Amino acid sequence: MPQTSVVFASILGPSCSGQGQPGMGERGGGAGGSGDLIFQEGRLISGSLEALMEHLVPTVDYYPDRTYIFTFLLSSRVFIPPHDLLARVGQICLEQRQQLEAGSEKAKLKSFSAKIVQLLKEWTEAFPYDFQDEKAMAELKAITHRVTQCDEENGTVKKAISQMTQSLLLSLAARSQLQELREKLRSPAMDKGPVLKAKPPAAQKDILGVCCDPLVLAQQLTHIELERVSSIHPEDLMQIVSHMDSRDKHRCRGDLTKTYSLEAYDNWFNCLSMLVATEVCRVVKKKHRTRMLEFFIDVARECFNIGNFNSMMAIISGMNLSPVARLKKTWSKVKTAKFDVLEHHMDPSSNFCNYRTALQGATQRSQMANSSREKIVIPVFNLFVKDIYFLHKIHTNHLPNGHINFKKFWEISRQIHEFMTWTQVECPFEKDKKIQSYLLTAPIYSEEALFIASFESEGPENHMEKDSWKTLRTTLLNRA
C-alpha cells in the first residue's frame, strides 16, 4: 500500500538554526559580509562554493563552528562529491602549510596540524560512509601524511590520526556488515490466499494469539521502529535533495545505493499497514473481527502515548484500506470514539496541523526527559520526507548572484539533525522475540486476497462492489 499521498507546503521561517560565525578566531566576512561570504545578523546566509569550502578549513587562529561543519559537509554533496571536496580541502591545507613553513613558525604549524586532524575527525565521525570511496580514502591518507610531517617530536598528531583511522575503519566495517545482514533478511511473505476461499483454518495463529496486550505490542513496534530507523544516516536523508536536483549531474552515481535504508524503512510502514488489514480481514466471525479492530485501535493509541507516530499512522492507514473500511457491519459494533480521536490527530487538513502540534509536544517532552521512555519521538517518516522535499522545491539552491542559498541548507540541516537525535534514543522496552518474529514474518495478504476475504465476510452492497467481486472471481478462476 502506498503511504498517505498529501501535498505539503513547508514554509521556511525567517530565522534558520545554526550559526555560521567562526567558533574560534575570525575568517571571511564581518557582520555584513566580505568577499564571497554573506552574513546577516551574525548568521552565514550565502556564499560561493569556493568561499564556503575555505570557510570549512581551519587556520592557526580559527576553527569553524561545529554546526557549520555538519551543515556544510551534509549539504555540499548536492554540489560536489565528497572525495572532490576532500581533495579541495587538502589543497587549501597544503597552501596554508606552505605559508607557515615559509615563515619558519613551528609552533603555529603544529597548532594548524592539530586543527586539521580535529576537522577530519569530526568529518569521519559524522559521515563515515563518505570514506568508503577509494578516492576519498586516498585523499584522506594524503592529507594525514602531510600533516604528520610536522609531528616528529612527540607524535601526538600521529596518535590522533591513528585513532581516527581505526574508528573510521570500524564504522565502515560495521555498516557493511549491517547492509549484508539486511539484504539476507526477507520481507514478510505475501500471501495471495487460496483461489476463492481466503479464510484461513480456525486454528491458524493470529496476532491476538501472540500478544493480547495493546501496550506490549506498541512497545514491540517501537522496538522495531527504533532498530530500523537507526540505520538511516544524515547523508541518506540528503539524497532526498540530491536525487531531485537534476542540474547537479556531477554528484556521485554511487549515492543511489544509499537510499536502501530509506526504502527499507518505508517498506516497513507499508508492511505494517497490510499486516493490520490482513489480521482484520482474515477473521471468520464478526464478533472476533470487531475485537481485532478494537485491539488495533488500542495499540495505535498506545503508540501515540509513547511518541511512536510512524506505527500509529501505519495502523490507522491499515484500518482505512478499502477492504477493511467497507466492513460496515463489523464497524457498527466497534466503539469508535477512540478511533475518532486518533483520526483527529492524523487529520491531513492544514498540512497535518494536529499531528504537528502533537509532534511538537513529544519533542518538548523529549528535550526535558529524565528517562529513555520520555525521549522517544518517532515521526511519521513519509511526512518528514515530504517536508524535506518541499523545502527543497520551494527554495532555490542558488541566489541570483550565483551564491549558494545557505539559509535553505541551514534549515534542511536543522531538520535532519533533529531527526537524527530522535533515532539515537535507546529503546527502554525489553525485546520480545516471539512477538517481533510474528510482526516481521507473518504472511500478509495481497490486495486481491484482502478484497476476497472482505467480500466473503460481508458481501458486496452496491453495483460497484458487485462488479469488483465478479471481476475478482473471474480473474482468480482463470488463473487457477
Coordinates of C-alpha atoms in Angstrom, one line a residue:
M1 CA 0.0 0.0 0.0
P2 CA 1.4 3.4 -0.8
Q3 CA 1.7 5.8 2.1
T4 CA -0.7 8.7 2.5
S5 CA -0.4 10.9 -0.5
V6 CA -0.8 14.6 0.6
V7 CA 0.6 17.8 -0.8
F8 CA 2.5 19.7 1.8
A9 CA 3.8 23.3 2.0
S10 CA 6.8 23.6 4.2
I11 CA 7.5 27.2 4.9
L12 CA 11.0 28.3 5.7
G13 CA 10.9 30.6 8.7
P14 CA 12.7 33.9 8.8
S15 CA 15.5 32.7 11.0
C16 CA 17.4 29.5 10.4
S17 CA 19.0 27.3 13.1
G18 CA 22.8 27.1 13.4
Q19 CA 25.4 29.8 13.5
G20 CA 27.8 30.4 10.6
Q21 CA 30.2 32.6 12.6
P22 CA 33.5 31.1 13.5
G23 CA 33.8 29.3 16.8
M24 CA 37.5 30.4 17.3
G25 CA 39.1 33.4 15.7
E26 CA 37.9 35.1 12.6
R27 CA 37.7 34.1 8.9
G28 CA 35.9 35.6 6.0
G29 CA 33.3 38.3 6.4
G30 CA 32.2 40.6 9.2
A31 CA 28.6 41.2 10.1
G32 CA 27.8 42.4 6.6
G33 CA 29.9 40.0 4.7
S34 CA 33.3 40.2 3.0
G35 CA 34.4 38.6 -0.3
D36 CA 32.2 35.7 -1.2
L37 CA 30.5 35.1 2.2
I38 CA 27.5 37.0 3.2
F39 CA 26.4 37.2 6.9
Q40 CA 23.1 38.5 8.2
E41 CA 22.8 39.3 11.9
G42 CA 25.8 37.1 12.6
R43 CA 24.5 34.2 10.5
L44 CA 26.0 32.9 7.3
I45 CA 23.3 33.0 4.7
S46 CA 25.1 32.7 1.3
G47 CA 28.4 32.3 -0.4
S48 CA 30.2 30.8 -3.4
L49 CA 31.1 27.2 -3.2
E50 CA 34.8 28.0 -3.1
A51 CA 34.3 30.5 -0.2
L52 CA 32.2 28.0 1.7
M53 CA 34.9 25.4 1.3
E54 CA 37.5 27.8 2.5
H55 CA 35.3 28.7 5.5
L56 CA 35.4 25.0 6.4
V57 CA 39.2 24.8 6.7
P58 CA 40.8 25.9 10.0
T59 CA 43.6 28.3 10.2
V60 CA 46.1 28.9 13.1
D61 CA 43.7 31.2 14.9
Y62 CA 40.3 30.0 13.5
Y63 CA 38.2 26.8 13.8
P64 CA 34.8 26.6 12.2
D65 CA 31.7 26.3 14.3
R66 CA 30.6 22.6 14.7
T67 CA 27.1 23.4 13.4
Y68 CA 28.6 24.9 10.3
I69 CA 30.9 21.8 9.8
F70 CA 27.9 19.5 10.0
T71 CA 25.7 21.6 7.8
F72 CA 28.3 22.2 5.1
L73 CA 29.5 18.6 4.9
L74 CA 25.9 17.5 4.7
S75 CA 24.8 20.0 2.1
S76 CA 27.9 20.2 0.0
R77 CA 27.2 16.8 -1.6
V78 CA 24.4 18.4 -3.6
F79 CA 27.1 20.4 -5.4
I80 CA 30.3 18.4 -5.2
P81 CA 31.1 14.7 -4.5
P82 CA 32.7 14.1 -1.0
H83 CA 36.0 12.9 -2.5
D84 CA 36.3 16.1 -4.6
L85 CA 35.5 18.2 -1.5
L86 CA 38.2 16.4 0.4
A87 CA 40.7 16.9 -2.4
R88 CA 40.0 20.7 -2.3
V89 CA 40.3 20.7 1.5
G90 CA 43.7 19.1 1.1
Q91 CA 44.8 21.7 -1.4
I92 CA 43.7 24.6 0.9
C93 CA 45.5 22.9 3.8
L94 CA 48.7 22.5 1.7
E95 CA 48.7 26.1 0.7
Q96 CA 48.3 27.2 4.4
R97 CA 51.0 24.8 5.5
Q98 CA 53.5 26.1 2.9
Q99 CA 52.9 29.6 4.1
L100 CA 53.6 28.6 7.7
E101 CA 56.7 26.7 6.7
A102 CA 58.0 29.7 4.8
G103 CA 57.7 31.7 8.0
S104 CA 59.5 29.0 10.0
E105 CA 56.8 29.1 12.6
K106 CA 56.9 25.5 14.0
A107 CA 54.5 26.2 16.9
K108 CA 51.8 27.6 14.6
L109 CA 52.4 24.8 12.2
K110 CA 51.7 22.2 15.0
S111 CA 48.6 24.1 16.1
F112 CA 47.3 24.2 12.5
S113 CA 48.0 20.5 12.0
A114 CA 46.1 19.6 15.2
K115 CA 43.0 21.6 14.0
I116 CA 43.1 19.8 10.6
V117 CA 43.1 16.5 12.3
Q118 CA 40.2 17.6 14.5
L119 CA 38.2 18.6 11.4
L120 CA 38.9 15.3 9.8
K121 CA 37.9 13.5 13.0
E122 CA 34.5 15.3 13.0
W123 CA 34.1 14.5 9.3
T124 CA 34.8 10.8 9.7
E125 CA 32.6 10.5 12.8
A126 CA 29.6 12.3 11.3
F127 CA 29.8 10.9 7.7
P128 CA 32.0 7.7 7.8
Y129 CA 30.2 6.5 4.6
D130 CA 31.9 9.3 2.6
F131 CA 35.2 7.4 3.0
Q132 CA 34.1 4.0 1.6
D133 CA 35.0 5.5 -1.7
E134 CA 38.6 4.7 -2.6
K135 CA 39.2 8.2 -3.9
A136 CA 38.1 9.7 -0.6
M137 CA 40.3 7.3 1.4
A138 CA 43.3 8.1 -0.8
E139 CA 42.7 11.9 -0.3
L140 CA 42.4 11.3 3.5
K141 CA 45.7 9.4 3.6
A142 CA 47.4 12.1 1.5
I143 CA 46.2 14.9 3.9
T144 CA 47.1 13.0 7.1
H145 CA 50.6 12.1 5.6
R146 CA 51.3 15.8 5.0
V147 CA 50.1 16.7 8.5
T148 CA 52.3 14.1 10.3
Q149 CA 55.5 15.5 8.7
C150 CA 55.5 18.3 11.3
D151 CA 54.9 16.0 14.2
E152 CA 58.2 14.1 14.5
E153 CA 59.0 15.1 18.1
N154 CA 56.2 13.7 20.3
G155 CA 53.9 12.1 17.8
T156 CA 50.6 13.4 19.3
V157 CA 49.2 14.2 15.9
K158 CA 50.2 10.8 14.6
K159 CA 48.5 9.2 17.5
A160 CA 45.3 11.2 16.9
I161 CA 45.3 10.2 13.2
S162 CA 45.8 6.6 14.1
Q163 CA 42.8 6.6 16.5
M164 CA 40.7 8.4 13.9
T165 CA 41.6 5.9 11.2
Q166 CA 40.9 2.9 13.4
S167 CA 37.5 4.3 14.4
L168 CA 36.7 5.0 10.8
L169 CA 37.5 1.5 9.6
L170 CA 35.5 0.0 12.4
S171 CA 32.5 2.2 11.5
L172 CA 32.8 1.2 7.8
A173 CA 33.1 -2.5 8.7
A174 CA 30.1 -2.3 11.0
R175 CA 28.0 -0.6 8.4
S176 CA 29.0 -3.0 5.7
Q177 CA 28.1 -6.0 7.9
L178 CA 24.7 -4.4 8.7
Q179 CA 23.9 -3.9 5.0
E180 CA 24.8 -7.5 4.2
L181 CA 22.5 -8.7 7.0
R182 CA 19.6 -6.6 5.7
E183 CA 20.0 -8.0 2.3
K184 CA 19.7 -11.5 3.7
L185 CA 16.5 -10.7 5.6
R186 CA 13.4 -11.3 3.6
S187 CA 10.3 -9.1 3.6
P188 CA 7.2 -10.6 5.2
A189 CA 5.7 -13.3 2.9
M190 CA 2.9 -12.0 0.7
D191 CA 0.1 -14.5 1.0
K192 CA -2.1 -14.3 -2.1
G193 CA -4.6 -16.6 -0.4
P194 CA -6.5 -19.6 -1.8
V195 CA -8.2 -19.1 -5.2
L196 CA -11.6 -18.4 -3.8
K197 CA -11.6 -19.2 -0.2
A198 CA -9.4 -16.6 1.5
K199 CA -10.4 -17.5 5.1
P200 CA -7.7 -19.4 7.0
P201 CA -8.3 -22.5 9.1
A202 CA -9.8 -21.6 12.5
A203 CA -6.7 -22.9 14.3
Q204 CA -4.3 -20.6 12.4
K205 CA -2.5 -18.2 14.7
D206 CA -3.3 -14.5 14.7
I207 CA -1.8 -11.5 16.4
L208 CA -4.1 -11.9 19.5
G209 CA -2.8 -15.4 19.9
V210 CA 0.7 -14.0 20.2
C211 CA 0.1 -10.8 22.1
C212 CA -3.3 -9.6 23.6
D213 CA -1.9 -6.6 25.4
P214 CA -2.0 -3.4 23.3
L215 CA 0.7 -1.7 25.4
V216 CA 3.1 -4.6 25.0
L217 CA 2.5 -4.7 21.2
A218 CA 3.0 -0.9 20.9
Q219 CA 6.3 -1.3 22.8
Q220 CA 7.5 -4.1 20.4
L221 CA 6.5 -1.9 17.4
T222 CA 8.6 0.9 18.9
H223 CA 11.5 -1.5 19.3
I224 CA 11.3 -2.4 15.6
E225 CA 10.9 1.3 14.6
L226 CA 14.0 2.4 16.6
E227 CA 16.0 -0.5 15.3
R228 CA 15.2 0.2 11.7
V229 CA 15.4 4.0 11.8
S230 CA 18.8 3.8 13.5
S231 CA 20.2 2.5 10.2
I232 CA 19.3 5.8 8.5
H233 CA 22.2 8.3 8.3
P234 CA 22.2 12.0 7.6
E235 CA 23.7 11.6 4.1
D236 CA 20.9 9.1 3.3
L237 CA 18.3 11.8 4.0
M238 CA 20.3 14.3 1.9
Q239 CA 19.6 12.0 -1.1
I240 CA 16.1 13.3 -1.0
V241 CA 17.6 16.6 -2.2
S242 CA 20.4 15.2 -4.3
H243 CA 18.2 12.8 -6.4
M244 CA 15.7 15.6 -7.2
D245 CA 18.3 18.0 -8.4
S246 CA 18.9 17.0 -12.0
R247 CA 21.1 20.1 -12.6
D248 CA 23.8 18.7 -10.4
K249 CA 24.9 16.0 -12.8
H250 CA 28.4 15.7 -11.2
R251 CA 27.3 14.1 -8.0
C252 CA 28.4 10.6 -7.1
R253 CA 26.4 7.9 -9.0
G254 CA 27.2 5.5 -6.2
D255 CA 25.0 7.6 -4.0
L256 CA 21.9 5.7 -5.4
T257 CA 22.8 2.8 -3.2
K258 CA 22.4 4.9 -0.1
T259 CA 18.7 5.1 -0.5
Y260 CA 18.4 1.4 0.5
S261 CA 17.9 2.2 4.2
L262 CA 15.2 4.8 3.3
E263 CA 13.4 2.3 1.1
A264 CA 13.6 -0.4 3.7
Y265 CA 12.1 1.8 6.4
D266 CA 9.4 3.0 4.1
N267 CA 8.6 -0.7 3.2
W268 CA 8.2 -1.5 6.9
F269 CA 5.4 1.1 7.2
N270 CA 3.6 -0.4 4.2
C271 CA 4.0 -4.0 5.5
L272 CA 2.7 -3.0 8.9
S273 CA -0.4 -1.4 7.3
M274 CA -1.0 -4.5 5.2
L275 CA -0.5 -6.8 8.2
V276 CA -3.2 -4.8 10.2
A277 CA -5.6 -5.2 7.2
T278 CA -4.7 -8.9 6.9
E279 CA -5.3 -9.6 10.6
V280 CA -8.8 -8.0 10.4
C281 CA -9.9 -9.4 7.1
R282 CA -9.0 -13.0 7.6
V283 CA -11.0 -13.3 10.9
V284 CA -14.1 -15.5 10.2
K285 CA -16.5 -14.3 12.8
K286 CA -17.8 -10.8 13.0
K287 CA -17.5 -10.7 16.8
H288 CA -13.8 -11.6 16.6
R289 CA -13.3 -9.0 13.8
T290 CA -14.8 -6.4 16.0
R291 CA -12.4 -7.4 18.8
M292 CA -9.5 -7.3 16.4
L293 CA -10.3 -3.7 15.2
E294 CA -10.7 -2.5 18.8
F295 CA -7.4 -4.1 19.7
F296 CA -5.5 -2.3 16.9
I297 CA -7.2 1.0 17.9
D298 CA -5.9 0.5 21.4
V299 CA -2.4 -0.4 20.0
A300 CA -2.4 2.8 17.9
R301 CA -3.4 4.9 21.0
E302 CA -0.5 3.3 23.0
C303 CA 1.8 4.1 20.1
F304 CA 0.6 7.8 20.3
N305 CA 1.2 7.9 24.0
I306 CA 4.8 6.5 23.6
G307 CA 5.6 9.0 20.8
N308 CA 5.7 6.4 18.1
F309 CA 3.7 8.3 15.4
N310 CA 5.0 6.2 12.5
S311 CA 3.5 2.9 13.7
M312 CA 0.4 4.8 14.8
M313 CA -0.1 6.2 11.3
A314 CA 0.6 2.8 9.7
I315 CA -2.1 1.1 11.8
I316 CA -4.6 3.8 11.0
S317 CA -3.7 3.5 7.3
G318 CA -4.3 -0.3 7.5
M319 CA -7.7 0.2 9.0
N320 CA -8.6 2.7 6.4
L321 CA -7.7 0.4 3.5
S322 CA -10.8 -0.2 1.4
P323 CA -11.1 -4.0 2.2
V324 CA -11.3 -3.0 5.9
A325 CA -13.1 0.3 5.7
R326 CA -16.0 -1.3 3.8
L327 CA -16.9 -3.8 6.6
K328 CA -19.8 -1.7 7.8
K329 CA -21.5 -4.4 9.8
T330 CA -18.3 -5.0 11.7
W331 CA -17.5 -1.3 12.2
S332 CA -21.1 -0.8 13.5
K333 CA -20.2 -3.0 16.5
V334 CA -16.9 -1.2 17.2
K335 CA -16.6 1.5 19.9
T336 CA -15.2 4.1 17.6
A337 CA -14.7 7.1 20.0
K338 CA -11.0 6.3 20.5
F339 CA -10.6 5.8 16.8
D340 CA -12.1 9.1 16.1
V341 CA -9.6 10.8 18.4
L342 CA -6.7 9.1 16.6
E343 CA -8.0 10.2 13.2
H344 CA -8.3 13.7 14.6
H345 CA -4.6 13.6 15.5
M346 CA -3.8 12.5 11.9
D347 CA -6.3 14.8 10.1
P348 CA -4.5 15.9 6.9
S349 CA -6.1 19.3 6.8
S350 CA -4.0 22.4 7.3
N351 CA -0.9 20.4 6.5
F352 CA -1.4 17.9 9.3
C353 CA -1.6 20.7 11.8
N354 CA -2.9 18.4 14.6
Y355 CA -0.2 15.9 14.1
R356 CA 2.5 18.6 14.1
T357 CA 1.2 20.0 17.3
A358 CA 1.4 16.5 18.9
L359 CA 4.9 16.0 17.5
Q360 CA 6.0 19.4 18.9
G361 CA 4.7 18.3 22.3
A362 CA 6.5 15.0 22.1
T363 CA 9.7 16.9 21.1
Q364 CA 9.5 19.2 24.1
R365 CA 8.9 16.2 26.4
S366 CA 11.9 14.5 24.9
Q367 CA 14.1 17.6 25.4
M368 CA 13.2 17.7 29.1
A369 CA 13.2 14.0 29.6
N370 CA 14.7 12.2 32.6
S371 CA 14.3 8.7 31.2
S372 CA 14.7 7.0 27.8
R373 CA 11.0 6.3 27.7
E374 CA 10.2 10.0 27.7
K375 CA 12.8 10.7 25.0
I376 CA 11.1 8.6 22.3
V377 CA 10.0 10.6 19.3
I378 CA 9.4 8.6 16.1
P379 CA 7.8 11.0 13.5
V380 CA 5.7 9.9 10.5
F381 CA 8.6 9.2 8.2
N382 CA 6.6 9.8 5.0
L383 CA 5.6 13.3 6.2
F384 CA 9.2 14.1 7.3
V385 CA 10.5 13.1 3.8
K386 CA 7.8 15.3 2.2
D387 CA 8.7 18.3 4.3
I388 CA 12.3 18.0 3.2
Y389 CA 11.1 17.6 -0.4
F390 CA 9.0 20.7 -0.4
L391 CA 11.6 22.7 1.5
H392 CA 14.0 21.9 -1.3
K393 CA 11.4 22.6 -4.1
I394 CA 10.3 25.9 -2.7
H395 CA 13.7 27.4 -2.1
T396 CA 16.4 27.5 -4.8
N397 CA 19.9 26.2 -4.4
H398 CA 21.4 29.3 -5.9
L399 CA 20.6 33.0 -5.5
P400 CA 20.5 35.4 -8.4
N401 CA 24.1 36.5 -7.7
G402 CA 25.3 32.9 -8.1
H403 CA 25.8 32.3 -4.4
I404 CA 24.6 29.1 -2.7
N405 CA 21.5 29.7 -0.7
F406 CA 23.0 28.6 2.5
K407 CA 20.0 29.8 4.5
K408 CA 18.0 27.0 2.9
F409 CA 20.6 24.4 3.8
W410 CA 20.7 25.6 7.5
E411 CA 17.0 24.7 7.7
I412 CA 17.3 21.3 5.9
S413 CA 20.3 20.5 8.2
R414 CA 18.4 21.5 11.3
Q415 CA 15.5 19.2 10.5
I416 CA 17.8 16.3 9.6
H417 CA 19.9 16.8 12.7
E418 CA 16.7 16.8 14.9
F419 CA 15.6 13.6 13.2
M420 CA 19.0 12.0 13.8
T421 CA 18.8 13.0 17.5
W422 CA 15.5 11.0 17.7
T423 CA 17.0 8.0 16.0
Q424 CA 19.8 7.7 18.6
V425 CA 17.4 7.1 21.6
E426 CA 18.0 3.7 23.2
C427 CA 14.8 1.6 23.4
P428 CA 13.8 1.2 27.0
F429 CA 11.5 -1.7 26.4
E430 CA 12.5 -5.3 26.7
K431 CA 12.6 -7.1 23.4
D432 CA 10.1 -10.0 23.0
K433 CA 11.5 -12.2 20.2
K434 CA 8.2 -14.1 19.8
I435 CA 6.1 -11.0 19.2
Q436 CA 8.7 -9.4 16.9
S437 CA 9.1 -12.6 14.9
Y438 CA 5.4 -12.6 14.2
L439 CA 5.3 -8.9 13.3
L440 CA 8.2 -9.2 10.9
T441 CA 7.5 -12.6 9.3
A442 CA 3.7 -13.3 9.5
P443 CA 2.3 -13.7 5.9
I444 CA 0.3 -10.7 4.7
Y445 CA -2.4 -10.8 2.1
S446 CA -2.1 -9.2 -1.3
E447 CA -4.6 -6.6 -2.2
E448 CA -6.7 -9.2 -4.2
A449 CA -6.7 -11.6 -1.2
L450 CA -7.8 -8.8 1.1
F451 CA -10.8 -8.0 -1.1
I452 CA -11.7 -11.7 -1.4
A453 CA -11.6 -12.0 2.4
S454 CA -13.6 -8.8 2.9
F455 CA -16.3 -9.8 0.4
E456 CA -16.6 -13.3 2.0
S457 CA -17.1 -11.6 5.4
E458 CA -19.6 -9.1 4.2
G459 CA -21.0 -9.4 0.7
P460 CA -20.9 -6.6 -1.9
E461 CA -23.5 -4.0 -1.2
N462 CA -23.7 -1.9 -4.3
H463 CA -23.2 -2.2 -8.1
M464 CA -19.6 -1.1 -7.9
E465 CA -18.7 -3.7 -5.3
K466 CA -20.7 -6.4 -7.1
D467 CA -18.7 -5.7 -10.3
S468 CA -15.4 -5.7 -8.4
W469 CA -16.3 -9.1 -6.8
K470 CA -17.4 -10.6 -10.1
T471 CA -14.1 -9.4 -11.8
L472 CA -12.1 -10.8 -8.9
R473 CA -13.7 -14.2 -9.1
T474 CA -13.3 -14.4 -12.9
T475 CA -9.6 -13.4 -12.7
L476 CA -8.8 -15.9 -9.9
L477 CA -10.7 -18.7 -11.6
N478 CA -8.9 -18.1 -14.9
R479 CA -5.6 -18.0 -13.0
A480 CA -6.4 -21.3 -11.3

